[in-house]
């Protein structure tokens, strides 16, 4: 028995990494989906699985060692964000952080909105049409169940939301404004600081208004303290490798980050929760994370995430410069293909994002031809989604379904070289030409208007 | 909205283990058979086209027919669509023209399920991509009958059964959309589609979009939107 067990050491259902290893000349251009884990991060995590494995809540010395690692990680992250350590709430990832921010605020705010505006009053939330599904789905669900009123602000044609459009959607019942820092599909960078400042101003005016009307309504209120609404949330998962995450500058009250986009582990994320913001917890249990998010801390994940964020922020300027050159080289190369278009603004754009539409072909077909040549990218085509709908982001740009079906996203990363970019520029014209030969469709450029 | 699992493979066979697409699908996708290379220089006996680029699938079929035996001598095609759509049209062209060619009567009976089986199965949410090829073929056959003056043989599409349990056809879905049902829930409220045969739901969702696009575009032309 023992011998047999040894011979079959690897559990049969886990694929051997050897069969998954990609070829050395392959180009992984799907870093916005997820990144490989940095070797330094993996190395830092390992002892917290095999040696310092105790529960941070345990009072014995091994437990305290785990607890110390979590505390250190929290402090590292707080320093990067210009925040306090007690403002960091660890979660299982970006999706959970977004859900916690939304549902947590709405549930806390509902009684206050009812007290002020009547029993039938609903909290109002403002978001944008290009948010990640982790924002849009919970909001649409809350709207469907009648728990909130929702305003979805459309971006401009370049995929950038106007701060004024977001701010003018705010009304006296608005409890939350959620705008992503940078878009995951088209890489457009949103005016977070401008929106953050605008929201502070709205709060300030609302205080002086209520002070005038009912003298002692908010006697000690300070608009900088998020003791009143609207609160400002931003999903910064895609921004973390390239942009400044200083919460004092952006004036966010809540901010989502995760490990899987910044060369850290998957299954770990965090929500920045500004002091004074009260969130209704969504996971109840042992009261970890100051009661906001119960569950034993993912110690190796937390250690890995903190180091990954530190490295990503340390090298963000250098890496941004390097990737911007590669990005523009790829964009220039791809736009030489006839009937093509860059989706999203050329300048207000993450250094690692390229998103191009081609008429008359379907994105999944092009993606699979590239895959066969060792180039990994993604598409906004309906056929590639489980919902059978083409990308909501591309359509929010005002583009036709036709243009959305033919979109490809290349997201560069730390391991992307000039050779990778040149490989795509060399391969894709032939693939597009071949698919157009097979296609009975011959649309004109007006489909890009 | 119920979302199907990518791993649900319909018409599964031994060749479709592990990967998203079977080896046969990949072969026909990467090396399509019989696709139309020179449209201008081709004299077809019949041609048909279905789908819309807004919906993500368009298929055009050209056939050459032996007038004596009424067997399909050649079947050429062009497809705008994903890997399953391209592979399904390619496989269909092989099936109707191999072994001396199918008779028009037999070709008219060709079902998407038969194409899918020969492909070694398709992921459940990709089935809708394979159902347009045979429609384009039937349109081409009708065109042949029209051109040869055999108008009595032209068969108007009776509607294709989508929900096998409730025998609901694509025409029923079209009717529901025309009556204003623009979501799966609303179409289900009218037709109960998918309640007995949940496997058809991804296809129903695709059909709803297809008809929505079709009639939305008409509205746009009217200037009402």
XYZ file of C-alpha atoms in Angstrom:
674
model
C 0.000 0.000 0.000
C 2.691 2.406 1.076
C 4.768 1.812 -2.053
C 1.813 2.138 -4.332
C 0.876 5.374 -2.632
C 4.373 6.716 -3.170
C 4.372 5.835 -6.826
C 1.156 7.801 -7.351
C 2.300 10.782 -5.408
C 0.662 13.355 -7.646
C -3.131 13.432 -7.209
C -4.515 12.272 -10.546
C -6.927 15.189 -11.017
C -4.279 17.891 -10.782
C -2.627 18.450 -14.157
C 1.133 18.258 -14.039
C 2.603 21.750 -14.473
C 4.882 20.252 -17.102
C 1.963 19.781 -19.473
C 0.856 23.362 -18.908
C 4.205 25.066 -19.351
C 4.134 27.300 -22.360
C 6.807 27.331 -25.026
C 9.750 29.615 -24.450
C 8.912 31.668 -27.523
C 5.252 32.122 -26.600
C 3.948 35.641 -26.039
C 1.633 35.970 -23.022
C -0.303 39.177 -23.723
C -3.200 38.635 -21.327
C -1.760 40.288 -18.218
C -4.993 42.216 -17.595
C -6.678 38.830 -17.073
C -3.999 37.796 -14.632
C -0.238 37.923 -14.204
C 2.291 35.246 -13.329
C 3.409 35.276 -9.681
C 6.762 37.012 -9.176
C 9.382 34.468 -8.052
C 10.304 36.694 -5.059
C 6.647 36.762 -4.030
C 6.268 32.986 -4.303
C 9.441 32.535 -2.259
C 8.209 34.893 0.462
C 4.892 33.058 0.681
C 6.182 29.505 1.008
C 7.269 29.592 4.703
C 3.768 30.782 5.635
C 2.332 27.560 4.215
C 4.821 25.031 5.482
C 6.445 26.536 8.612
C 4.522 29.476 10.046
C 1.126 27.945 9.363
C -0.658 28.710 12.636
C -3.873 30.714 12.851
C -3.117 34.399 13.499
C -5.930 34.401 16.064
C -4.202 31.719 18.138
C -2.578 33.001 21.287
C 0.446 30.667 21.222
C 3.739 31.903 19.913
C 3.424 30.287 16.465
C 0.041 31.944 16.041
C 1.559 35.263 17.058
C 4.221 34.803 14.365
C 1.470 34.484 11.759
C -0.257 37.484 13.289
C 2.957 39.487 13.067
C 3.275 38.688 9.343
C -0.282 39.916 8.723
C 0.362 43.080 10.737
C 3.540 43.823 8.828
C 1.808 43.296 5.485
C -0.994 45.629 6.551
C 1.493 48.327 7.513
C 3.419 47.981 4.254
C 0.221 48.385 2.253
C -1.034 51.282 4.396
C 2.222 53.149 3.792
C 1.924 52.708 0.006
C -1.660 53.993 0.020
C -0.943 56.838 2.504
C -3.532 55.201 4.728
C -3.736 53.768 8.242
C -3.177 50.067 8.864
C -6.680 49.774 10.346
C -8.132 50.971 7.028
C -7.021 47.817 5.178
C -9.540 44.942 5.016
C -8.269 41.741 3.430
C -10.680 39.770 1.244
C -10.587 36.889 -1.213
C -10.041 39.159 -4.216
C -11.295 42.042 -6.321
C -14.803 40.685 -6.799
C -15.388 40.239 -3.071
C -13.967 43.689 -2.310
C -16.293 45.311 -4.862
C -19.301 43.413 -3.513
C -18.416 44.305 0.075
C -18.075 47.988 -0.786
C -21.410 48.126 -2.608
C -23.631 45.940 -0.472
C -21.880 47.044 2.715
C -22.565 50.741 2.050
C -26.110 50.231 0.764
C -27.137 48.181 3.798
C -25.638 50.693 6.216
C -27.183 53.646 4.415
C -30.706 52.321 3.900
C -32.031 53.084 7.437
C -30.548 56.588 7.300
C -32.109 57.325 3.909
C -35.469 56.039 5.177
C -35.238 58.096 8.347
C -34.531 61.222 6.351
C -36.746 60.771 3.264
C -39.512 58.391 4.340
C -40.064 54.650 4.573
C -40.266 54.155 0.795
C -37.069 56.058 0.027
C -34.246 54.106 -1.559
C -30.533 54.825 -1.501
C -29.198 55.995 -4.872
C -25.924 54.789 -6.413
C -23.968 56.287 -9.310
C -21.613 54.196 -11.448
C -20.369 54.043 -15.046
C -21.262 51.856 -18.012
C -17.700 50.542 -18.341
C -17.279 49.102 -14.843
C -16.173 45.531 -14.266
C -18.928 42.915 -13.871
C -17.980 42.707 -10.167
C -19.452 46.225 -9.835
C -22.271 46.138 -12.376
C -23.754 42.765 -11.438
C -24.275 43.464 -7.706
C -25.639 46.947 -8.533
C -28.045 45.626 -11.175
C -29.112 42.937 -8.729
C -29.834 45.497 -5.985
C -31.739 47.570 -8.519
C -33.777 44.543 -9.595
C -34.650 43.623 -6.021
C -35.818 47.199 -5.442
C -33.139 48.020 -2.872
C -31.499 50.898 -4.713
C -31.984 53.423 -7.447
C -29.145 53.320 -9.938
C -27.674 55.810 -12.398
C -25.219 54.400 -14.932
C -23.143 57.186 -16.498
C -21.984 56.661 -20.083
C -18.361 57.396 -20.988
C -17.337 59.701 -23.816
C -16.526 58.070 -27.165
C -12.896 57.736 -26.077
C -13.844 55.535 -23.129
C -13.125 58.196 -20.511
C -15.909 59.264 -18.175
C -16.406 62.998 -17.640
C -16.120 63.913 -13.959
C -18.896 66.483 -14.423
C -21.240 63.782 -15.787
C -20.631 61.625 -12.719
C -21.007 64.515 -10.264
C -24.167 65.860 -11.861
C -25.773 62.423 -11.447
C -25.460 62.741 -7.659
C -28.640 63.661 -5.815
C -29.528 64.110 -2.127
C -30.148 60.373 -1.736
C -26.886 59.269 -3.363
C -24.982 57.113 -0.906
C -22.255 55.737 -3.165
C -20.371 56.700 -6.317
C -18.267 53.904 -7.803
C -15.881 54.667 -10.675
C -12.998 52.424 -11.658
C -9.490 53.887 -11.695
C -8.548 52.296 -15.032
C -10.613 50.110 -17.313
C -9.725 46.441 -17.676
C -10.743 46.067 -21.330
C -9.675 49.290 -23.024
C -7.236 50.608 -20.408
C -8.731 54.097 -20.205
C -7.769 56.064 -17.089
C -10.665 57.777 -15.328
C -10.497 61.221 -13.640
C -10.546 59.812 -10.118
C -8.992 62.840 -8.375
C -11.419 65.246 -10.016
C -14.388 63.083 -9.021
C -13.002 62.657 -5.491
C -12.622 66.424 -5.052
C -16.092 66.988 -6.483
C -17.627 64.587 -4.001
C -15.909 66.321 -1.085
C -17.405 69.585 -2.313
C -20.876 68.052 -2.532
C -20.552 66.810 1.058
C -19.327 70.212 2.224
C -22.260 72.016 0.589
C -24.689 69.510 2.005
C -23.337 70.168 5.506
C -23.658 73.932 5.214
C -27.142 73.525 3.732
C -28.367 71.363 6.554
C -26.641 73.644 9.058
C -28.653 76.552 7.680
C -31.977 74.758 7.596
C -31.802 72.856 10.868
C -29.127 74.457 12.972
C -27.896 71.463 14.956
C -28.314 68.679 12.381
C -24.617 67.916 11.984
C -23.004 69.997 14.712
C -19.583 68.364 14.497
C -19.628 67.289 10.871
C -16.469 67.747 8.882
C -16.904 67.110 5.155
C -13.500 65.410 4.987
C -14.734 62.755 7.353
C -16.867 60.227 5.507
C -19.561 60.308 8.151
C -22.013 61.387 5.500
C -22.909 60.500 1.943
C -22.098 60.084 -0.879
C -19.102 57.842 -0.352
C -16.626 57.355 -3.163
C -15.428 53.884 -4.192
C -12.918 53.023 -6.890
C -11.833 49.634 -8.252
C -8.100 50.128 -8.825
C -7.140 46.526 -9.660
C -5.885 47.361 -13.166
C -4.237 50.602 -12.052
C -2.061 49.172 -9.283
C 0.946 48.390 -11.464
C 1.083 51.775 -13.196
C -0.716 54.555 -11.337
C -0.477 56.381 -8.015
C -2.644 54.795 -5.314
C -2.396 57.665 -2.798
C -5.836 57.828 -1.174
C -5.165 61.334 0.151
C -4.865 62.577 -3.420
C -7.723 60.602 -4.926
C -10.058 61.207 -1.955
C -11.530 57.736 -2.295
C -13.345 56.431 0.775
C -13.190 52.849 -0.477
C -10.724 51.254 -2.894
C -10.425 47.720 -4.297
C -7.086 46.037 -5.017
C -6.113 42.421 -5.661
C -3.077 40.193 -5.992
C -3.695 38.444 -9.296
C -3.123 41.521 -11.469
C 0.163 42.627 -9.909
C 2.320 39.468 -10.001
C 0.927 38.399 -6.646
C -1.168 35.344 -5.807
C -4.793 34.900 -6.851
C -7.464 34.544 -4.166
C -6.301 37.566 -2.161
C -7.504 41.131 -2.350
C -8.293 44.062 -0.134
C -10.666 46.899 0.374
C -9.387 50.217 1.659
C -12.056 51.478 4.064
C -11.498 55.038 5.260
C -11.796 55.579 9.021
C -15.343 56.499 9.859
C -16.928 54.523 6.999
C -19.268 51.867 8.351
C -19.811 48.789 6.224
C -22.376 46.085 6.912
C -20.273 42.896 6.933
C -21.196 40.299 4.294
C -19.274 37.367 5.747
C -20.074 36.703 9.406
C -18.069 34.537 11.737
C -15.061 34.938 13.980
C -14.929 38.702 13.631
C -11.574 38.994 11.845
C -10.694 42.222 10.007
C -12.354 44.290 12.752
C -15.595 42.420 12.193
C -15.951 43.629 8.602
C -14.809 40.374 7.030
C -14.723 37.200 9.082
C -12.678 34.139 8.179
C -9.176 32.993 9.064
C -6.670 35.295 7.378
C -5.040 33.973 4.191
C -1.591 34.517 5.678
C 0.581 33.407 2.722
C -1.732 35.303 0.372
C -1.531 38.455 2.476
C 2.274 38.239 2.713
C 2.522 37.675 -1.055
C 0.048 40.425 -1.899
C 1.876 43.026 0.226
C 5.223 42.236 -1.384
C 3.686 42.181 -4.868
C 2.100 45.595 -4.310
C 5.362 46.968 -2.938
C 7.295 45.774 -6.005
C 4.615 46.927 -8.447
C 4.505 50.432 -6.952
C 8.283 50.668 -6.605
C 8.863 50.048 -10.317
C 5.689 51.563 -11.711
C 7.290 54.645 -13.312
C 10.138 52.747 -14.949
C 7.808 49.981 -16.105
C 5.256 52.500 -17.401
C 7.920 54.166 -19.561
C 9.105 50.842 -20.988
C 5.629 49.509 -21.697
C 4.293 52.755 -23.181
C 6.908 52.442 -25.932
C 5.998 48.800 -26.582
C 2.278 49.587 -26.412
C 2.521 52.323 -29.021
C 4.714 50.150 -31.223
C 2.006 47.470 -31.140
C -0.817 49.964 -31.747
C 1.026 51.493 -34.722
C 1.656 48.051 -36.166
C -1.921 46.843 -35.786
C -3.554 50.015 -37.118
C -1.709 49.425 -40.393
C -4.157 46.557 -40.953
C -7.042 47.852 -43.113
C -10.411 48.516 -41.444
C -9.016 48.601 -37.919
C -9.609 50.950 -35.014
C -8.099 51.604 -31.578
C -10.734 51.300 -28.843
C -10.264 53.801 -26.023
C -8.244 57.004 -25.749
C -4.676 56.834 -27.096
C -3.168 58.914 -24.263
C -5.380 58.551 -21.192
C -4.557 54.882 -21.307
C -2.728 52.302 -19.181
C 0.797 51.693 -20.501
C 0.042 47.996 -20.967
C -3.284 48.031 -22.818
C -3.947 47.640 -26.534
C -7.516 47.076 -27.722
C -8.203 47.062 -31.451
C -11.316 46.211 -33.492
C -11.231 44.721 -36.979
C -14.288 44.761 -39.222
C -15.619 41.645 -41.016
C -14.045 39.141 -38.656
C -15.008 37.683 -35.331
C -12.605 38.141 -32.419
C -12.650 34.602 -31.078
C -11.568 33.188 -34.438
C -8.618 35.601 -34.602
C -7.725 34.890 -30.986
C -7.596 31.133 -31.638
C -5.409 31.553 -34.721
C -3.015 33.598 -32.566
C -3.215 30.971 -29.823
C -2.105 28.313 -32.305
C 0.986 30.436 -32.960
C 1.730 30.881 -29.252
C 0.245 34.360 -28.770
C -2.213 34.629 -25.884
C -4.708 37.491 -25.901
C -8.448 37.984 -25.308
C -11.499 39.237 -27.193
C -14.678 41.221 -26.582
C -16.649 39.053 -28.986
C -19.958 37.577 -27.875
C -18.778 34.089 -28.686
C -16.023 34.351 -26.105
C -18.386 35.327 -23.291
C -20.665 33.097 -21.298
C -23.481 35.610 -21.697
C -23.347 35.521 -25.531
C -23.217 39.301 -25.521
C -20.350 41.270 -27.001
C -18.331 43.415 -24.593
C -20.441 45.975 -22.700
C -17.382 48.231 -22.575
C -16.866 48.385 -26.347
C -20.591 48.937 -26.846
C -20.568 51.737 -24.243
C -18.203 53.606 -26.578
C -21.178 53.895 -28.909
C -19.731 51.335 -31.304
C -21.897 48.921 -33.269
C -22.232 45.255 -32.333
C -20.287 44.565 -35.526
C -17.249 46.433 -34.215
C -17.531 44.836 -30.769
C -17.495 41.297 -32.190
C -14.168 41.938 -33.909
C -12.219 43.332 -30.943
C -8.960 41.955 -29.560
C -7.213 42.953 -26.335
C -3.473 42.611 -25.854
C -2.338 43.416 -22.320
C 1.412 43.667 -21.905
C 3.321 42.922 -18.729
C 6.601 42.662 -16.918
C 7.808 39.825 -19.157
C 6.719 41.359 -22.456
C 9.565 42.072 -24.845
C 9.878 43.909 -28.125
C 10.102 40.485 -29.789
C 6.646 39.565 -28.400
C 5.120 42.744 -29.783
C 6.827 42.314 -33.146
C 5.576 38.735 -33.310
C 1.966 39.956 -33.103
C 2.554 42.721 -35.640
C 4.017 40.125 -38.007
C 1.335 37.454 -37.489
C -1.942 39.310 -37.195
C -2.203 40.921 -40.670
C -2.095 37.471 -42.295
C -4.652 36.056 -39.840
C -7.061 38.947 -40.384
C -6.622 38.639 -44.144
C -7.314 34.907 -44.048
C -10.432 35.287 -41.884
C -11.689 38.072 -44.142
C -11.251 35.734 -47.119
C -13.516 33.206 -45.392
C -16.001 35.908 -44.345
C -19.017 36.836 -46.492
C -19.220 40.217 -44.766
C -17.699 43.370 -46.199
C -18.642 46.308 -43.998
C -17.565 49.894 -44.565
C -15.796 52.103 -42.053
C -19.058 53.773 -40.998
C -19.501 50.853 -38.566
C -16.716 52.462 -36.536
C -18.581 55.786 -36.222
C -29.581 35.042 -15.920
C -28.521 31.379 -16.046
C -25.108 30.950 -17.572
C -24.046 27.625 -18.966
C -20.753 26.042 -18.085
C -18.104 26.141 -20.762
C -17.325 22.514 -20.040
C -20.809 21.271 -20.919
C -20.160 19.505 -24.172
C -23.095 18.356 -26.246
C -22.649 15.456 -28.649
C -19.566 14.526 -26.692
C -17.266 11.903 -28.113
C -13.874 10.455 -27.271
C -12.085 13.136 -29.268
C -13.485 15.900 -27.105
C -11.753 15.275 -23.820
C -9.786 18.005 -22.145
C -9.798 20.893 -24.606
C -12.557 23.397 -25.203
C -12.860 22.346 -28.853
C -12.490 18.832 -30.265
C -9.602 18.000 -32.584
C -12.064 17.756 -35.485
C -13.394 21.261 -34.771
C -9.825 22.554 -34.690
C -8.965 20.774 -37.954
C -11.935 22.342 -39.766
C -11.319 25.729 -38.171
C -7.611 25.924 -38.944
C -7.892 24.148 -42.307
C -11.382 24.908 -43.601
C -12.572 22.716 -46.475
C -14.383 23.979 -49.585
C -14.517 27.649 -48.659
C -15.261 30.011 -51.527
C -11.994 31.422 -52.816
C -13.094 33.039 -56.067
C -16.627 34.285 -55.822
C -16.527 36.292 -59.063
C -15.431 33.372 -61.192
C -17.885 30.843 -59.731
C -21.103 29.844 -61.412
C -23.396 28.483 -58.740
C -26.657 26.653 -59.360
C -28.009 27.972 -56.093
C -26.930 30.297 -53.288
C -28.273 31.273 -49.861
C -27.244 33.508 -46.975
C -28.440 33.770 -43.353
C -27.494 35.685 -40.210
C -26.348 39.231 -39.498
C -22.940 40.642 -38.568
C -24.535 42.387 -35.580
C -25.428 38.986 -34.138
C -21.957 37.680 -34.778
C -22.770 35.002 -37.352
C -23.281 35.190 -41.116
C -23.141 32.191 -43.448
C -23.314 32.112 -47.217
C -23.509 28.877 -49.201
C -23.092 28.193 -52.932
C -24.040 24.813 -54.451
C -23.510 23.096 -57.789
C -26.136 20.445 -58.534
C -26.180 17.547 -61.017
C -29.460 18.274 -62.837
C -30.098 14.577 -63.592
C -29.556 13.040 -60.188
C -30.172 16.229 -58.213
C -27.143 15.438 -56.124
C -24.903 18.186 -54.708
C -21.643 18.147 -56.693
C -20.004 21.018 -54.877
C -20.762 23.036 -51.778
C -18.772 26.227 -51.247
C -19.238 28.622 -48.330
C -18.151 31.750 -46.519
C -18.682 32.335 -42.807
C -18.340 35.290 -40.460
C -18.221 33.883 -36.970
C -16.274 32.108 -34.288
C -14.368 28.842 -34.497
C -17.517 26.691 -34.081
C -19.353 28.571 -36.803
C -16.474 28.226 -39.260
C -15.875 24.573 -38.408
C -19.592 23.714 -38.612
C -19.985 25.238 -42.082
C -16.815 23.532 -43.252
C -18.003 20.153 -41.944
C -21.428 20.678 -43.493
C -19.855 21.318 -46.906
C -17.954 18.037 -46.592
C -21.028 16.075 -45.497
C -23.258 17.201 -48.368
C -20.654 16.765 -51.102
C -18.785 13.589 -50.037
C -19.405 10.117 -51.552
C -20.903 11.401 -54.791
C -22.945 14.083 -53.052
C -26.201 14.098 -51.116
C -29.497 14.318 -52.957
C -31.237 17.642 -52.438
C -33.991 15.844 -50.544
C -31.488 14.315 -48.138
C -29.516 17.557 -47.808
C -32.676 19.398 -46.871
C -33.082 17.029 -43.928
C -29.573 17.629 -42.616
C -29.757 18.579 -38.932
C -27.338 20.704 -36.925
C -27.061 17.777 -34.495
C -25.613 15.565 -37.258
C -23.007 18.196 -38.084
C -22.216 18.560 -34.404
C -21.757 14.813 -33.982
C -19.337 14.648 -36.910
C -17.425 17.513 -35.282
C -16.969 15.448 -32.135
C -19.297 17.664 -30.122
C -19.428 21.381 -29.388
C -19.414 23.217 -26.049
C -23.057 23.783 -25.012
C -22.962 27.546 -25.417
C -21.504 27.220 -28.911
C -24.368 25.216 -30.367
C -26.162 28.272 -31.639
C -23.119 28.911 -33.846
C -23.719 25.685 -35.740
C -27.435 26.068 -36.453
C -27.178 28.631 -39.233
C -25.192 26.578 -41.762
C -28.007 24.175 -42.580
C -30.400 27.113 -42.894
C -28.108 28.716 -45.466
C -27.944 25.372 -47.273
C -31.738 25.088 -47.419
C -31.912 28.642 -48.738
C -29.444 27.652 -51.482
C -31.532 24.568 -52.335
C -34.671 26.722 -52.604
C -32.705 29.087 -54.831
C -31.759 26.161 -57.094
C -35.406 25.103 -57.385
C -36.372 28.685 -58.166
C -33.710 28.936 -60.882
C -34.706 25.593 -62.453
C -38.411 26.452 -62.406
C -39.321 23.788 -59.853
C -41.154 26.276 -57.667
C -43.470 23.591 -56.283
C -40.470 22.087 -54.508
C -39.542 25.277 -52.664
C -40.059 24.713 -48.968
C -40.728 27.631 -46.736
C -39.048 27.220 -43.371
C -41.612 25.872 -40.954
C -39.572 26.885 -37.980
C -36.997 24.811 -36.229
C -37.708 23.229 -32.892
C -35.579 24.809 -30.184
C -37.169 23.403 -27.034
C -37.511 19.684 -27.652
C -39.809 19.106 -24.702
C -42.320 21.860 -25.356
C -41.788 21.760 -29.166
C -41.140 25.483 -29.279
C -39.666 26.734 -32.550
C -37.499 29.708 -33.441
C -40.622 31.237 -34.975
C -42.299 31.158 -31.568
C -39.341 33.042 -30.115
C -39.506 35.528 -32.980
C -43.210 36.103 -32.324
C -42.549 36.673 -28.623
C -39.805 39.220 -29.383
C -42.083 40.989 -31.849
C -44.690 41.227 -29.110
C -42.156 43.083 -26.980
C -40.505 40.352 -24.915
C -36.875 41.432 -24.971
C -35.379 39.350 -22.161
C -35.211 35.633 -21.483
C -37.554 36.068 -18.515
C -40.162 37.850 -20.625
C -39.917 35.326 -23.471
C -40.256 32.538 -20.907
C -43.323 34.240 -19.471
C -44.898 34.052 -22.919
C -43.638 30.683 -24.144
C -42.327 28.753 -21.117
C -39.349 27.948 -23.337
C -36.527 26.166 -21.567
C -38.542 25.169 -18.529
C -38.677 21.553 -19.690
C -35.472 21.602 -21.718
C -32.982 23.925 -19.975
C -30.226 22.899 -22.405
C -31.804 25.112 -25.049
C -31.542 28.314 -22.992
C -28.210 29.543 -24.416
C -29.636 29.162 -27.901
C -32.863 30.926 -26.894
C -30.842 33.836 -25.512
C -28.966 34.059 -28.805
C -32.229 33.978 -30.759
C -33.712 36.746 -28.614
C -30.691 38.917 -29.389
C -30.853 37.960 -33.047
C -34.495 39.020 -33.402
C -34.027 42.073 -31.180
C -31.256 43.257 -33.485
C -33.331 42.478 -36.543
C -36.312 44.512 -35.388
C -34.327 47.219 -33.591
C -32.552 47.932 -36.860
C -35.890 48.268 -38.614
C -36.946 50.725 -35.919
C -33.763 52.685 -36.438
C -34.529 52.936 -40.149
C -38.007 54.163 -39.286
C -36.313 56.886 -37.276
C -38.222 55.826 -34.192
C -35.056 55.263 -32.155
